[in-house]
PDB file of C-alpha atoms and ligand atoms in Angstrom:
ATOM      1  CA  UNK A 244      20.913  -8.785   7.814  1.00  0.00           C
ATOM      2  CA  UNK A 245      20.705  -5.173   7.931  1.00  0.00           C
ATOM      3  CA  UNK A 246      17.149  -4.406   6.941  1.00  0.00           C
ATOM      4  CA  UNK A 247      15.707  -1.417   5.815  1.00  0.00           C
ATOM      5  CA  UNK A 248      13.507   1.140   7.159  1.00  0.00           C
ATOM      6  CA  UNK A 249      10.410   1.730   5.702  1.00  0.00           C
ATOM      7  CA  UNK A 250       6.318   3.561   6.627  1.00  0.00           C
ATOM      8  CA  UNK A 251       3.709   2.292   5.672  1.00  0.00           C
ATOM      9  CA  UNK A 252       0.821   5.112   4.703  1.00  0.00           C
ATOM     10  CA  UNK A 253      -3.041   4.241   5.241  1.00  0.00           C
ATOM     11  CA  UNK A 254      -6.010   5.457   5.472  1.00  0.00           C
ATOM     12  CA  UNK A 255      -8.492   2.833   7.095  1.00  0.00           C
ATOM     13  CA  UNK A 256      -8.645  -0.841   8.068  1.00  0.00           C
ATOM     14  CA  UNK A 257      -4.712  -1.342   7.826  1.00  0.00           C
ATOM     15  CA  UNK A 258      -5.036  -4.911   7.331  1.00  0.00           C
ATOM     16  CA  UNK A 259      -2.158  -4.938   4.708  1.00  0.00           C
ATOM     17  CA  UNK A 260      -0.461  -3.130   7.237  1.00  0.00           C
ATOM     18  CA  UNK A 261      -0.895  -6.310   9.890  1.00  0.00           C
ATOM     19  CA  UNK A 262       0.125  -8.278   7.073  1.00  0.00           C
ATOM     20  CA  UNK A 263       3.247  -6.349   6.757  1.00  0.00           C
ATOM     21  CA  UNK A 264       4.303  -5.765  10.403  1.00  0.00           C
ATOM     22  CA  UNK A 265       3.326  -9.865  10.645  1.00  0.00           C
ATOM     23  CA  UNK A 266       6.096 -10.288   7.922  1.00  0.00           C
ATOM     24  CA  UNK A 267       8.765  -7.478   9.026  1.00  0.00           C
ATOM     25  CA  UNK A 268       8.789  -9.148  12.660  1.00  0.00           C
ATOM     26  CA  UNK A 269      10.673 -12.774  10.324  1.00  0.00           C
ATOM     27  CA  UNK A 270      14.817 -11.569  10.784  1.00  0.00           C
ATOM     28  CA  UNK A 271      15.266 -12.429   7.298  1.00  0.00           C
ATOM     29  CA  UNK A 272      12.016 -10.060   5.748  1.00  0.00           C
ATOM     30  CA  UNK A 273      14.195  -7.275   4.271  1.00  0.00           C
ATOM     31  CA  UNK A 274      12.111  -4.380   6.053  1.00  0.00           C
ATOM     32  CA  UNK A 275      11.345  -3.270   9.077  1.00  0.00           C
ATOM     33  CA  UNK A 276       7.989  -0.570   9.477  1.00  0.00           C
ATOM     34  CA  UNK A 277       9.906   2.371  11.159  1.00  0.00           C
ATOM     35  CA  UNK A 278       6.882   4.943  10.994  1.00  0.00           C
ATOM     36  CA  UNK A 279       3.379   4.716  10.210  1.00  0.00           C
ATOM     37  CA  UNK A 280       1.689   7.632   8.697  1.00  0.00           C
ATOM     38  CA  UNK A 281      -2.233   8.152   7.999  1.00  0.00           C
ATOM     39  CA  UNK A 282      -4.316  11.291   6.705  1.00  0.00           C
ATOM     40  CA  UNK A 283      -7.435  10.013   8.939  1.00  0.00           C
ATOM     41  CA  UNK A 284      -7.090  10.620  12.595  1.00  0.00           C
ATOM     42  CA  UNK A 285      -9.240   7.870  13.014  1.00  0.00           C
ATOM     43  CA  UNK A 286      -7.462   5.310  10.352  1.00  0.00           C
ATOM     44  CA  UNK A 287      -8.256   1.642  12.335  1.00  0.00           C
ATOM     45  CA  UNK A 288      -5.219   0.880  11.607  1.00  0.00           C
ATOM     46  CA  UNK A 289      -3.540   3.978  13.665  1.00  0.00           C
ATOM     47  CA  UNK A 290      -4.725   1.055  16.322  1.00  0.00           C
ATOM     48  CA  UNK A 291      -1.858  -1.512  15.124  1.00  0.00           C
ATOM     49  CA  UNK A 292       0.695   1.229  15.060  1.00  0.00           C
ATOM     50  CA  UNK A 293      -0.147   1.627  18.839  1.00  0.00           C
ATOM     51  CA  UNK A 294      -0.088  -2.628  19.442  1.00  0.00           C
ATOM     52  CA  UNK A 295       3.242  -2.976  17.976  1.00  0.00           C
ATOM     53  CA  UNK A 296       4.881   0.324  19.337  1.00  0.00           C
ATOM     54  CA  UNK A 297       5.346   1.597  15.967  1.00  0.00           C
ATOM     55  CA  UNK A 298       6.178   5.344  15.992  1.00  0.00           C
ATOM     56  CA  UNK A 299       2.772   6.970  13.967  1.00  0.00           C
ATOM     57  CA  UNK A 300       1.758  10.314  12.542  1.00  0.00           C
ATOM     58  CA  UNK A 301      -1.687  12.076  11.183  1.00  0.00           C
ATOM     59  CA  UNK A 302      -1.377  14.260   8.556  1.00  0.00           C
ATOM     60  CA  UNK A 303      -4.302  16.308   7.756  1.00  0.00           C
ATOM     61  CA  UNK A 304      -3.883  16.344   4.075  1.00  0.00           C
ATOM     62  CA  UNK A 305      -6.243  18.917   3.678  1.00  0.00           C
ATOM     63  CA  UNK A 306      -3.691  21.028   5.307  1.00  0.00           C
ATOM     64  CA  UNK A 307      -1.325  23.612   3.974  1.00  0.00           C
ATOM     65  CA  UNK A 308       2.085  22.468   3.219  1.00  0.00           C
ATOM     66  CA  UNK A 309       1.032  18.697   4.672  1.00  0.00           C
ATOM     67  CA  UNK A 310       3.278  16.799   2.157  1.00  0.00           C
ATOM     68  CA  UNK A 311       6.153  18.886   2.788  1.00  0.00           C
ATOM     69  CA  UNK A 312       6.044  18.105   6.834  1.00  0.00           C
ATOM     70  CA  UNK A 313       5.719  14.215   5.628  1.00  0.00           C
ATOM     71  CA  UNK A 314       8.401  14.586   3.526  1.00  0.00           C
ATOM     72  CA  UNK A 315      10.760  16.335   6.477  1.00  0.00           C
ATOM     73  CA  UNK A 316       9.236  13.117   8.630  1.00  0.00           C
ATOM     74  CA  UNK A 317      10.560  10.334   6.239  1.00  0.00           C
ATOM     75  CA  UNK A 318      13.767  12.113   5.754  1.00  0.00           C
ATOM     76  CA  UNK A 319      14.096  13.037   9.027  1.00  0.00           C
ATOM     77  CA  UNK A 320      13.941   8.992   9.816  1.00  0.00           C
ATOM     78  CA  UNK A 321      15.845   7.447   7.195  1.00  0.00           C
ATOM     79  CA  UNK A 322      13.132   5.727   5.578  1.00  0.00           C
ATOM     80  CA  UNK A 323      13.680   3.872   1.976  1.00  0.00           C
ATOM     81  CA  UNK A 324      10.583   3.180   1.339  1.00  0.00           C
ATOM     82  CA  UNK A 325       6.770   3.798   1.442  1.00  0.00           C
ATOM     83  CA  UNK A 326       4.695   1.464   0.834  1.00  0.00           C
ATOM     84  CA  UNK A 327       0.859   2.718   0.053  1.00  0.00           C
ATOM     85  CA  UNK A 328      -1.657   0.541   1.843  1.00  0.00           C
ATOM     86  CA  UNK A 329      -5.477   1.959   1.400  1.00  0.00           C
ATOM     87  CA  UNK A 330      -3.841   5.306   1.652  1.00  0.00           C
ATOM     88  CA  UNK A 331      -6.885   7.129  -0.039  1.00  0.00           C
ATOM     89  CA  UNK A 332      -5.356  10.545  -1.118  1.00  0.00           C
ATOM     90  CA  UNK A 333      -3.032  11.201  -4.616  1.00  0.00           C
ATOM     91  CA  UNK A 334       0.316  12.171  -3.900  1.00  0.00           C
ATOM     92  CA  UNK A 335       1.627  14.971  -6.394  1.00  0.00           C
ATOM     93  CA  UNK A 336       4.202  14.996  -8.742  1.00  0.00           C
ATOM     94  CA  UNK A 337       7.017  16.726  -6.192  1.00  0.00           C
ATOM     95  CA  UNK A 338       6.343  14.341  -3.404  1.00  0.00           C
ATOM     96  CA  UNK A 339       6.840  11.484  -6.097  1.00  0.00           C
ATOM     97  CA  UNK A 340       9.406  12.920  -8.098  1.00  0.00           C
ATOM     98  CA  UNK A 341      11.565  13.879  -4.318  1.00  0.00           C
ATOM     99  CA  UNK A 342      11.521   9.647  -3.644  1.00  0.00           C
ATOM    100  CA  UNK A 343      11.533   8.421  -7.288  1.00  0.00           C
ATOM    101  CA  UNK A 344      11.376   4.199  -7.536  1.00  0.00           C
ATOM    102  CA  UNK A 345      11.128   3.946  -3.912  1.00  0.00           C
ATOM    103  CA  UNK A 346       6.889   4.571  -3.422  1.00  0.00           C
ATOM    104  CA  UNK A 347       4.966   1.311  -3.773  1.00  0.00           C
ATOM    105  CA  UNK A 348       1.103   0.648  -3.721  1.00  0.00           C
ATOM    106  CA  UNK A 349      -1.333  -2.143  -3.414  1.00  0.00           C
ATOM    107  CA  UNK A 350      -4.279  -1.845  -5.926  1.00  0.00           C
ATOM    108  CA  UNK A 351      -7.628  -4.343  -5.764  1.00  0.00           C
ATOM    109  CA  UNK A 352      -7.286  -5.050  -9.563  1.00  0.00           C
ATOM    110  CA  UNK A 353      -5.311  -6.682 -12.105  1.00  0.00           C
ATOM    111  CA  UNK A 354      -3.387  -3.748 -12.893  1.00  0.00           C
ATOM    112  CA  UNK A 355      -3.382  -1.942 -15.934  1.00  0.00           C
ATOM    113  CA  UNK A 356      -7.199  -2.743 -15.896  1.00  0.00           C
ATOM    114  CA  UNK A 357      -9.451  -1.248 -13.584  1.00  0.00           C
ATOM    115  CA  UNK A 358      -7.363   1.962 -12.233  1.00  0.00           C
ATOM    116  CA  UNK A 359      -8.577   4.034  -9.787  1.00  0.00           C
ATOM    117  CA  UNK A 360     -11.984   3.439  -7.460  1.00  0.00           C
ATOM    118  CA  UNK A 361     -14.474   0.732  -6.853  1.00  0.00           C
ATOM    119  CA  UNK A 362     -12.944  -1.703  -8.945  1.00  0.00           C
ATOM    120  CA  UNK A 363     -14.781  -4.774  -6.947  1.00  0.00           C
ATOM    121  CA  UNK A 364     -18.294  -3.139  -8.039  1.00  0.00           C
ATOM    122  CA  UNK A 365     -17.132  -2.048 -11.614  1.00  0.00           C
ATOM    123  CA  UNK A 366     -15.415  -6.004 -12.507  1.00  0.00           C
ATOM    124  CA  UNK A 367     -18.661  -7.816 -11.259  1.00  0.00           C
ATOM    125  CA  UNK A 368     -20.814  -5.448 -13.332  1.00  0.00           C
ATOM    126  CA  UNK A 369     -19.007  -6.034 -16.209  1.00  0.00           C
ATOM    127  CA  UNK A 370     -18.462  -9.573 -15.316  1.00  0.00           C
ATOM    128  CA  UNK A 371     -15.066 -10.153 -15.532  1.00  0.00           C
ATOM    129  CA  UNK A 372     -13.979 -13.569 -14.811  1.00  0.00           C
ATOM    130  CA  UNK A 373     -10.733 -12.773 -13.226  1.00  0.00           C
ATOM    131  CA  UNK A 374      -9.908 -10.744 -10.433  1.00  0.00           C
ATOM    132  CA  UNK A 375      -6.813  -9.614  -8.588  1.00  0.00           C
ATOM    133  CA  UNK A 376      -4.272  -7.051  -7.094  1.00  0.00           C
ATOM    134  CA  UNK A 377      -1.230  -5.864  -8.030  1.00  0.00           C
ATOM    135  CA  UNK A 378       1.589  -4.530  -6.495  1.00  0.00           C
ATOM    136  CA  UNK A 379       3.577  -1.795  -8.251  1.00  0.00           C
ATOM    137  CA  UNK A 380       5.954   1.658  -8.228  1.00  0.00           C
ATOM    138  CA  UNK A 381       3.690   4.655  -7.809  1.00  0.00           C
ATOM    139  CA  UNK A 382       5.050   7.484 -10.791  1.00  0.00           C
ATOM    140  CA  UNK A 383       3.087  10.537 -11.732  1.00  0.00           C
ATOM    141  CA  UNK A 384       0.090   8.538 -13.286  1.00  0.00           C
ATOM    142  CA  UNK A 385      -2.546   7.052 -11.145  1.00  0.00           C
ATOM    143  CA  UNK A 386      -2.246   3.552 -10.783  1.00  0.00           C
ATOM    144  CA  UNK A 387       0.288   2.801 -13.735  1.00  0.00           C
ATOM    145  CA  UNK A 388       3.976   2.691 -12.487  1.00  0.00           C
ATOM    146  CA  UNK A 389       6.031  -0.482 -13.287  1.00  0.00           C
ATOM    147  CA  UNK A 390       4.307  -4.020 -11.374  1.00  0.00           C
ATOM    148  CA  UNK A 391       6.442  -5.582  -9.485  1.00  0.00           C
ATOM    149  CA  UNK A 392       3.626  -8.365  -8.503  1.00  0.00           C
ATOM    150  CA  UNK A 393       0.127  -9.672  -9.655  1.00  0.00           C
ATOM    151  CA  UNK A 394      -1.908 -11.962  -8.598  1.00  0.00           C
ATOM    152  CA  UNK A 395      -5.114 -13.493 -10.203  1.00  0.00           C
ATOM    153  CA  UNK A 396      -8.424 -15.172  -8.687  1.00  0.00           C
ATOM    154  CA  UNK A 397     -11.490 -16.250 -10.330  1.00  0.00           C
ATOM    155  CA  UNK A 398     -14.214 -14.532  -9.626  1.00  0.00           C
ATOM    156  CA  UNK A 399     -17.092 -16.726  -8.869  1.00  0.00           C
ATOM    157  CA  UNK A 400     -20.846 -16.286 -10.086  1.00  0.00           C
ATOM    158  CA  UNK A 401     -21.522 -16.627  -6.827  1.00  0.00           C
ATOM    159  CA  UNK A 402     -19.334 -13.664  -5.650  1.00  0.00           C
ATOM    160  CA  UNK A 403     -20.781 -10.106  -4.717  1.00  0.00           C
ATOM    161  CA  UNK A 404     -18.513  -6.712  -3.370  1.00  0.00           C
ATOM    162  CA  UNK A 405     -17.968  -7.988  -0.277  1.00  0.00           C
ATOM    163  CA  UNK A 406     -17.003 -11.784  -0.793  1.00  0.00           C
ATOM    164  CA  UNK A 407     -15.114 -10.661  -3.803  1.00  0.00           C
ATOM    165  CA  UNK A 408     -12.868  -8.035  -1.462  1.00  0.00           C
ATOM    166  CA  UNK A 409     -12.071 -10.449   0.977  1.00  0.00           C
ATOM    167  CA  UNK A 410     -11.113 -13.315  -1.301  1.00  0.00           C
ATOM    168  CA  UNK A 411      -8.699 -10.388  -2.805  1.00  0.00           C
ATOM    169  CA  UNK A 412      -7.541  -9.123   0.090  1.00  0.00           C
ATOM    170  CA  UNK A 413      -6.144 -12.841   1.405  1.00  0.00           C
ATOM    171  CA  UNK A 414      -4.186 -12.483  -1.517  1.00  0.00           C
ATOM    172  CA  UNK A 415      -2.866  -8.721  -1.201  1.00  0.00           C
ATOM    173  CA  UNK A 416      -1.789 -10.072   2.377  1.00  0.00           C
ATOM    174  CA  UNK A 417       0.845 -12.426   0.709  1.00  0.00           C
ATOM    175  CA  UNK A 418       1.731 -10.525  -2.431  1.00  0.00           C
ATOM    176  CA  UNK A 419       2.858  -7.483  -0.993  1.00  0.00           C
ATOM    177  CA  UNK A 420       5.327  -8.838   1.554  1.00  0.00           C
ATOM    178  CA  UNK A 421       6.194 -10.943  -1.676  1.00  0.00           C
ATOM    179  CA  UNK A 422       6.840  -7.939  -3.599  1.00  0.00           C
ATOM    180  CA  UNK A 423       8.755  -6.527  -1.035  1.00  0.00           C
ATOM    181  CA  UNK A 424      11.003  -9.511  -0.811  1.00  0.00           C
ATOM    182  CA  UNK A 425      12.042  -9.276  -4.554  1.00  0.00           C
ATOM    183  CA  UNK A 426      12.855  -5.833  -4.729  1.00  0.00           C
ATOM    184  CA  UNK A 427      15.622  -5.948  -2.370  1.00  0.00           C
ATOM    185  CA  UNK A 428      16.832  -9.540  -3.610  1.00  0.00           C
ATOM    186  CA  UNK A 429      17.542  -8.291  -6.996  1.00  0.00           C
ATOM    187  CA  UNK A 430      19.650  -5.682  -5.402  1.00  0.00           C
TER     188      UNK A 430
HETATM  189  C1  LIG B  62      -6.605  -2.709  -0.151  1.00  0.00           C
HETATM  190  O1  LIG B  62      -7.531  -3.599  -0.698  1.00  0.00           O
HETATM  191  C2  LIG B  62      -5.731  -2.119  -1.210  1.00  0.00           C
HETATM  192  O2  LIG B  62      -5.663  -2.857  -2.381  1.00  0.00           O
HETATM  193  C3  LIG B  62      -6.384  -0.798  -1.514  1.00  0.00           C
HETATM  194  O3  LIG B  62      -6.948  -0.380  -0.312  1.00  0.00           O
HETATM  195  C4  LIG B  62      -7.277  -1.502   0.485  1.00  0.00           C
HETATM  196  C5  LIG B  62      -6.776  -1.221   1.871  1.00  0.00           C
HETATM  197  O4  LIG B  62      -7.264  -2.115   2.814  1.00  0.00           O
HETATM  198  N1  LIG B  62      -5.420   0.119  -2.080  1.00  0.00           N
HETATM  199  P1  LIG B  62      -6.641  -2.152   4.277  1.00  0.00           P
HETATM  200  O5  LIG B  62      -6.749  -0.767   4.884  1.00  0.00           O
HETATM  201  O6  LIG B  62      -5.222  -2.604   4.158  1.00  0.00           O
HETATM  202  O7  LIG B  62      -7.475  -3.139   5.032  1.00  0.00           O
END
């Protein structure tokens, strides 16, 4: 199986990332994570890049002109897709529009509820009694491009932020590889 090259972008923790170098290392998961790329030089997860001997770059994206050296990166290595894991900055409508369908993200809600920020805090305040993530295309609109995967957990009266986020992120861990896995089988 030839597999694809893909980066992952983050901005923290990176444990999706684990999850997903855990899954590209299977010969028959349809990826492999050629290049990691963060906006925070000190992005935790920078660390796993480094464990695995995946190639890495910081990108100040405060800088001038940042997008357009990622873009040169990507290019420059053949990647096919991005997948968005915790990576905390908007990506504008050229970057999008110059890889079209092939940007993915991870979101902490049942997508098309709860866009955006603090979704753990805003569900349990208005006590929802589901909870999720969703996997789906990024396009020009935050948090609303086509969903490849959901996944729903009740949310206990028991639950606060932080038991809530991990609960959710054991299941981010499986649905994105999951995702992953169907896009390229249907192709
Ligand atoms: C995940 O919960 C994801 O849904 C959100 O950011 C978080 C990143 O966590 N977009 P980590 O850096 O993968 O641990």
């Amino acid at each position: 199986m030839v597999k694809k090259k893909a980066c992952v972008f983050i901005s923290g923790t990176g444990t999706n990332l684990r999850a997903l170098i855990n899954s590209s290392r299977s010969y028959n998961f349809p990826i492999n994570i050629n290049l990691v790329i963060s906006n925070k030089k000190n992005a935790k997860g920078l660390l796993l890049a480094k464990k695995f001997s995946i190639p890495f770059k910081i990108f100040n994206s405060n800088g001038f002109f940042y997008e357009k050296k990622i873009l040169k990166e990507i290019k420059d290595k053949k990647i096919s897709l991005i997948c968005l894991a915790g990576y905390m900055k908007i990506l504008s409508k050229n970057f999008i529009k110059n890889f079209k369908g092939k940007i993915i993200n991870i979101h902490p809600s049942l997508l098309p509820k709860y866009k955006g920020i603090d979704t753990y805090k805003r569900m349990l305040k208005n006590k929802e009694v589901n909870a999720g993530s969703t996997v789906h295309y990024v396009n020009e609109k935050l948090d609303s491009g086509r969903i490849i995967l959901r996944k729903s957990i009740l949310i206990k009266n028991t639950d606060n932020e932080k038991t809530l986020k991990k609960r959710v992120q054991n299941i981010e861990y499986l649905i994105f590889s999951e995702a992953i896995r169907r896009i390229y089988l249907k192709n």
